[in-house]
Coordinates of C-alpha atoms in Angstrom, one line a residue:
X1 CA -28.4 9.2 -22.8
X2 CA -25.3 7.7 -21.2
X3 CA -23.8 10.0 -18.6
X4 CA -21.7 9.1 -15.6
X5 CA -19.7 11.0 -13.0
X6 CA -16.6 12.6 -14.5
X7 CA -18.1 12.7 -18.0
X8 CA -18.2 16.2 -19.5
X9 CA -21.1 18.1 -21.0
X10 CA -20.6 20.7 -23.7
X11 CA -23.6 23.1 -23.9
X12 CA -25.0 24.8 -27.0
X13 CA -23.2 28.0 -26.0
X14 CA -19.9 26.2 -25.6
X15 CA -19.7 25.9 -21.8
X16 CA -18.0 22.7 -20.3
X17 CA -19.5 21.1 -17.2
X18 CA -18.2 18.1 -15.3
X19 CA -20.8 15.6 -14.3
X20 CA -20.6 15.0 -10.5
X21 CA -23.3 12.5 -9.6
X22 CA -25.0 9.3 -10.4
X23 CA -28.6 10.5 -10.0
X24 CA -30.3 13.4 -11.8
X25 CA -33.7 15.1 -12.0
X26 CA -35.9 14.5 -15.1
X27 CA -34.8 17.7 -17.0
X28 CA -31.3 18.3 -15.8
X29 CA -27.9 16.7 -15.5
X30 CA -26.3 17.6 -12.2
X31 CA -22.8 19.0 -13.1
X32 CA -20.4 21.8 -12.3
X33 CA -19.1 24.5 -14.6
X34 CA -15.4 24.1 -15.4
X35 CA -14.5 26.0 -18.6
X36 CA -16.0 29.1 -20.3
X37 CA -15.3 30.8 -23.6
X38 CA -12.8 33.6 -23.1
X39 CA -11.0 35.5 -25.9
X40 CA -8.1 36.0 -23.5
X41 CA -8.0 32.3 -22.5
X42 CA -4.9 30.2 -22.8
X43 CA -6.7 27.0 -23.9
X44 CA -8.3 26.4 -27.3
X45 CA -10.7 24.0 -28.8
X46 CA -12.6 24.1 -32.2
X47 CA -11.2 27.6 -32.9
X48 CA -12.4 29.1 -29.6
X49 CA -10.3 30.1 -26.6
X50 CA -11.3 29.1 -23.0
X51 CA -10.5 29.7 -19.4
X52 CA -10.9 27.5 -16.4
X53 CA -13.1 28.8 -13.6
X54 CA -12.9 28.0 -9.8
X55 CA -16.0 27.4 -7.7
X56 CA -16.8 31.0 -6.8
X57 CA -16.3 32.1 -10.4
X58 CA -18.5 29.3 -11.7
X59 CA -21.4 30.3 -9.4
X60 CA -20.9 34.0 -10.4
X61 CA -20.9 33.2 -14.1
X62 CA -24.0 30.9 -13.9
X63 CA -25.9 33.4 -11.7
X64 CA -25.3 36.1 -14.2
X65 CA -25.7 34.3 -17.6
X66 CA -27.7 31.1 -16.8
X67 CA -29.7 31.5 -13.5
X68 CA -31.9 28.7 -14.7
X69 CA -28.9 26.3 -14.3
X70 CA -29.3 26.7 -10.5
X71 CA -32.4 25.0 -9.0
X72 CA -33.8 23.3 -6.0
X73 CA -33.9 19.5 -6.2
X74 CA -33.1 17.1 -3.4
X75 CA -31.4 19.1 -0.7
X76 CA -33.4 21.4 1.5
X77 CA -32.8 25.1 0.8
X78 CA -29.8 24.4 -1.4
X79 CA -29.6 25.1 -5.1
X80 CA -27.9 22.6 -7.3
X81 CA -26.0 23.4 -10.5
X82 CA -26.8 21.5 -13.6
X83 CA -27.4 21.6 -17.4
X84 CA -30.9 21.4 -18.8
X85 CA -31.0 18.4 -21.1
X86 CA -32.3 20.6 -23.9
X87 CA -29.1 22.7 -23.7
X88 CA -26.7 19.8 -24.2
X89 CA -24.7 20.0 -27.4
X90 CA -22.4 16.9 -26.7
X91 CA -21.6 14.5 -23.9
X92 CA -17.9 13.8 -23.9
X93 CA -17.0 10.2 -22.8
X94 CA -13.8 9.6 -20.9
X95 CA -13.5 6.1 -22.4
X96 CA -13.8 7.4 -26.0
X97 CA -11.4 10.2 -25.4
X98 CA -8.8 7.8 -24.0
X99 CA -9.1 5.6 -27.1
X100 CA -8.6 8.7 -29.3
X101 CA -5.4 9.6 -27.4
X102 CA -4.1 6.0 -27.6
X103 CA -4.7 6.1 -31.4
X104 CA -2.8 9.4 -31.6
X105 CA -0.2 8.8 -28.9
X106 CA 2.7 10.0 -31.1
X107 CA 1.1 13.4 -31.5
X108 CA 2.9 14.8 -28.5
X109 CA 4.7 13.8 -25.3
X110 CA 1.6 14.3 -23.1
X111 CA -0.5 11.9 -25.2
X112 CA 2.2 9.3 -25.0
X113 CA 2.3 9.6 -21.2
X114 CA -1.5 9.1 -21.0
X115 CA -1.4 6.1 -23.3
X116 CA 1.6 4.7 -21.4
X117 CA -0.3 4.9 -18.1
X118 CA -3.2 3.0 -19.6
X119 CA -0.8 0.4 -21.0
X120 CA 0.6 -0.1 -17.5
X121 CA -2.7 -0.6 -15.8
X122 CA -3.9 -2.9 -18.6
X123 CA -0.8 -5.1 -18.7
X124 CA 0.1 -5.2 -15.0
X125 CA -3.2 -4.8 -13.2
X126 CA -5.4 -6.6 -15.8
X127 CA -7.8 -3.7 -16.3
X128 CA -9.6 -3.6 -19.7
X129 CA -9.2 -0.4 -21.8
X130 CA -13.0 -0.1 -21.8
X131 CA -12.8 0.3 -18.0
X132 CA -10.4 3.3 -18.2
X133 CA -10.8 6.9 -19.3
X134 CA -9.5 10.4 -19.1
X135 CA -11.3 13.4 -17.7
X136 CA -10.6 17.0 -16.7
X137 CA -9.2 19.4 -19.3
X138 CA -8.0 16.6 -21.5
X139 CA -11.6 15.3 -21.9
X140 CA -12.7 18.7 -23.0
X141 CA -9.8 18.9 -25.5
X142 CA -8.5 21.9 -23.5
X143 CA -5.3 20.4 -22.0
X144 CA -2.0 22.3 -22.1
X145 CA 0.4 19.6 -23.1
X146 CA 3.4 20.9 -21.2
X147 CA 1.6 21.7 -17.9
X148 CA -1.7 19.8 -17.6
X149 CA -2.1 16.9 -15.1
X150 CA -3.5 13.6 -16.1
X151 CA -6.9 13.0 -14.6
X152 CA -7.1 9.3 -15.2
X153 CA -10.4 7.4 -14.4
X154 CA -10.7 3.7 -13.6
X155 CA -14.2 2.4 -13.8
X156 CA -15.3 -0.2 -11.2
X157 CA -14.4 -0.4 -7.5
X158 CA -12.2 -3.5 -7.8
X159 CA -10.4 -2.2 -10.9
X160 CA -9.6 1.0 -9.0
X161 CA -8.3 -0.9 -6.0
X162 CA -6.0 -2.9 -8.3
X163 CA -4.7 0.3 -10.0
X164 CA -3.9 1.9 -6.7
X165 CA -2.2 -1.2 -5.4
X166 CA -0.1 -1.5 -8.5
X167 CA 1.0 2.1 -8.2
X168 CA 1.9 1.5 -4.6
X169 CA 4.2 -1.2 -5.7
X170 CA 5.8 0.6 -8.6
X171 CA 6.3 4.1 -7.1
X172 CA 9.6 3.1 -5.4
X173 CA 10.8 0.7 -8.2
X174 CA 13.8 2.3 -9.9
X175 CA 13.0 0.5 -13.1
X176 CA 9.4 2.0 -13.3
X177 CA 8.3 5.1 -15.1
X178 CA 6.0 5.8 -12.1
X179 CA 7.3 7.9 -9.2
X180 CA 6.1 9.1 -5.9
X181 CA 5.3 12.8 -5.3
X182 CA 7.9 15.0 -3.5
X183 CA 7.3 16.9 -0.4
X184 CA 7.2 20.4 -2.0
X185 CA 4.1 19.4 -4.0
X186 CA 2.3 18.2 -0.9
X187 CA 3.2 21.4 0.9
X188 CA 1.4 23.4 -1.9
X189 CA -1.6 21.1 -1.8
X190 CA -1.8 21.4 2.0
X191 CA -1.7 25.2 1.9
X192 CA -4.6 25.1 -0.7
X193 CA -6.8 22.6 1.1
X194 CA -6.4 22.9 4.9
X195 CA -7.7 26.2 6.3
X196 CA -7.9 25.3 10.0
X197 CA -5.8 23.4 12.6
X198 CA -7.5 20.0 12.1
X199 CA -4.5 18.5 10.5
X200 CA -0.7 19.2 10.5
X201 CA 1.4 19.2 7.3
X202 CA 3.1 15.9 8.3
X203 CA -0.2 14.2 9.0
X204 CA -1.6 15.4 5.7
X205 CA 1.4 14.0 3.8
X206 CA 1.1 10.7 5.7
X207 CA -2.5 10.3 4.7
X208 CA -2.0 11.3 1.1
X209 CA 1.0 9.1 0.6
X210 CA -0.7 5.9 1.7
X211 CA -3.8 6.5 -0.6
X212 CA -1.7 5.6 -3.7
X213 CA -4.1 7.5 -5.9
X214 CA -1.8 10.3 -7.0
X215 CA 1.7 10.1 -8.5
X216 CA 4.1 11.0 -11.3
X217 CA 4.7 9.4 -14.7
X218 CA 7.8 10.7 -16.3
X219 CA 7.5 13.9 -14.3
X220 CA 3.8 14.6 -15.1
X221 CA 1.3 14.4 -12.2
X222 CA -1.6 11.9 -12.5
X223 CA -4.6 11.1 -10.4
X224 CA -6.3 7.7 -10.3
X225 CA -10.0 8.6 -10.1
X226 CA -12.9 6.2 -9.4
X227 CA -16.3 5.9 -10.9
X228 CA -18.6 2.9 -10.2
X229 CA -20.0 0.6 -12.9
X230 CA -23.8 0.5 -13.1
X231 CA -24.0 -2.9 -11.4
X232 CA -22.2 -1.5 -8.3
X233 CA -24.6 1.3 -7.7
X234 CA -26.6 1.5 -4.5
X235 CA -28.0 4.9 -5.0
X236 CA -31.6 6.2 -5.6
X237 CA -32.9 9.3 -7.3
X238 CA -35.7 9.3 -4.8
X239 CA -33.8 10.6 -1.8
X240 CA -34.2 13.9 0.0
X241 CA -31.5 15.4 2.2
X242 CA -32.0 17.9 5.1
X243 CA -29.0 19.3 7.1
X244 CA -29.6 19.2 10.9
X245 CA -26.5 20.7 12.5
X246 CA -22.9 20.2 13.4
X247 CA -21.8 16.8 14.8
X248 CA -18.6 15.1 15.9
X249 CA -18.4 11.3 16.2
X250 CA -16.1 8.4 17.0
X251 CA -16.6 5.2 15.0
X252 CA -15.1 2.2 13.2
X253 CA -14.9 2.0 9.4
X254 CA -16.7 -1.2 8.3
X255 CA -16.8 -0.6 4.5
X256 CA -14.4 1.7 2.7
X257 CA -15.1 0.3 -0.8
X258 CA -16.6 3.6 -2.0
X259 CA -14.2 5.8 -0.3
X260 CA -12.6 7.1 -3.5
X261 CA -15.9 7.7 -5.3
X262 CA -18.0 10.9 -5.8
X263 CA -18.9 11.5 -3.1
X264 CA -16.6 9.4 -0.9
X265 CA -18.7 7.1 1.3
X266 CA -17.7 5.2 4.5
X267 CA -20.1 2.8 6.2
X268 CA -19.5 2.8 9.9
X269 CA -20.1 0.9 13.1
X270 CA -19.4 1.2 16.9
X271 CA -20.8 4.7 16.8
X272 CA -20.2 7.1 19.7
X273 CA -21.5 10.7 19.6
X274 CA -18.9 13.1 20.9
X275 CA -20.8 16.3 20.0
X276 CA -24.4 16.9 18.7
X277 CA -27.7 15.1 18.8
X278 CA -27.7 11.4 19.6
X279 CA -28.7 10.2 16.1
X280 CA -27.8 6.8 14.5
X281 CA -25.3 7.8 11.9
X282 CA -24.8 5.0 9.3
X283 CA -22.4 6.7 6.8
X284 CA -19.7 9.3 6.6
X285 CA -20.0 11.1 3.2
X286 CA -17.2 13.4 2.0
X287 CA -17.5 16.0 -0.8
X288 CA -13.9 17.0 -0.7
X289 CA -10.8 15.3 -2.2
X290 CA -8.9 15.7 1.0
X291 CA -11.0 13.1 2.8
X292 CA -11.5 10.7 -0.1
X293 CA -9.7 7.4 0.8
X294 CA -8.5 9.0 4.0
X295 CA -9.3 6.1 6.3
X296 CA -9.6 2.3 5.9
X297 CA -11.6 -0.7 7.0
X298 CA -11.3 -1.5 10.8
X299 CA -9.7 1.8 11.7
X300 CA -11.2 3.8 14.6
X301 CA -11.7 7.4 13.5
X302 CA -12.9 10.8 14.6
X303 CA -15.1 12.6 12.2
X304 CA -16.5 16.1 12.4
X305 CA -19.1 17.6 10.0
X306 CA -22.8 18.2 9.5
X307 CA -25.5 15.7 10.2
X308 CA -28.0 15.2 7.5
X309 CA -31.3 13.5 7.5
X310 CA -32.1 11.2 4.6
X311 CA -35.6 10.3 3.6
X312 CA -37.0 8.0 0.9
X313 CA -40.5 6.9 0.2
X314 CA -39.4 3.3 0.7
X315 CA -37.8 3.9 4.1
X316 CA -39.8 3.0 7.2
X317 CA -37.7 5.4 9.2
X318 CA -35.3 8.2 8.6
X319 CA -31.6 7.6 8.1
X320 CA -28.7 9.8 8.9
X321 CA -25.3 10.6 7.4
X322 CA -22.4 12.7 8.6
X323 CA -21.3 15.0 5.8
X324 CA -17.7 16.3 5.6
X325 CA -17.0 19.1 3.1
X326 CA -20.2 21.1 3.2
X327 CA -18.2 24.2 2.3
X328 CA -15.2 24.7 0.1
X329 CA -12.9 25.5 3.1
X330 CA -14.3 22.6 5.2
X331 CA -13.6 24.5 8.5
X332 CA -13.8 22.1 11.4
X333 CA -14.9 19.3 9.1
X334 CA -12.6 16.3 8.8
X335 CA -12.0 12.6 9.1
X336 CA -8.9 11.3 10.8
X337 CA -7.6 8.4 12.8
X338 CA -8.4 8.5 16.5
X339 CA -4.7 8.1 17.2
X340 CA -2.2 10.4 15.5
X341 CA -0.4 8.1 13.0
X342 CA 2.9 10.0 13.6
X343 CA 3.1 9.2 17.3

């Protein structure tokens, strides 16, 4: 059973879940509910109407109709969401779906934009079509052609870096179909994501603009998402995580290669504990899009979040991460440069 982050699972009762991890327990695929059948929904697939659900709606729906989809696994006192393998109707592959769209690119303008984006990355960044895919509503065949975004995946860390670098070069090229995002859009995203005073609007726009992972193609928004190839994985399904408490640190980023992945991971050095217990933090791990790709190698950063203890049967001693984004609002949880980039 081939399943990777950002693949979609369709269940026997027609629910759509997005896979959001590389490791899974024996009987489940860790994934999050995205779309549910709804006779009043504005999306349609296979003769059924659907609606998209947000995080709170997803938990409410699963708690009511599929409580067995919430279970304890590898995080102390935290229930994970996932689909029992016996309930899987179909696994939707982003790569296969992109190939379908490319073969039917003249069906509508949205398909043509998706196909064109893959053409650009293939021809100008030398990324194979088998290392690209489409996720989100389009993967579930639930896109709304005149309003959906393009959730584009590039598989492989180096491929993803090349795609972002290419967009960074083309976004200000008057001869390119790729454009940068305007300030009004960033204002809407800022209002949605930042719920405390950890970052100003101007700071937020500065960080987001330099990531080069979100842009426009002929007026349609696209994301350049990352999923690692199997040979790049350094993860184990034999880990157990235990939250210990709030912590704030100062450190230097020494490896940002997985900073756009799920979750985003930064390996760090030159650790200084500013608040919390004096534990040897080795990684910053972010579960929120806001802090994916936020900082880069050799930058000195301040990070605030929750310290977690990581144990594995093969470890001779415990290891520790700093987790950012332990709640949807991420109050007082952030990663940012030590020095304000706007000063």
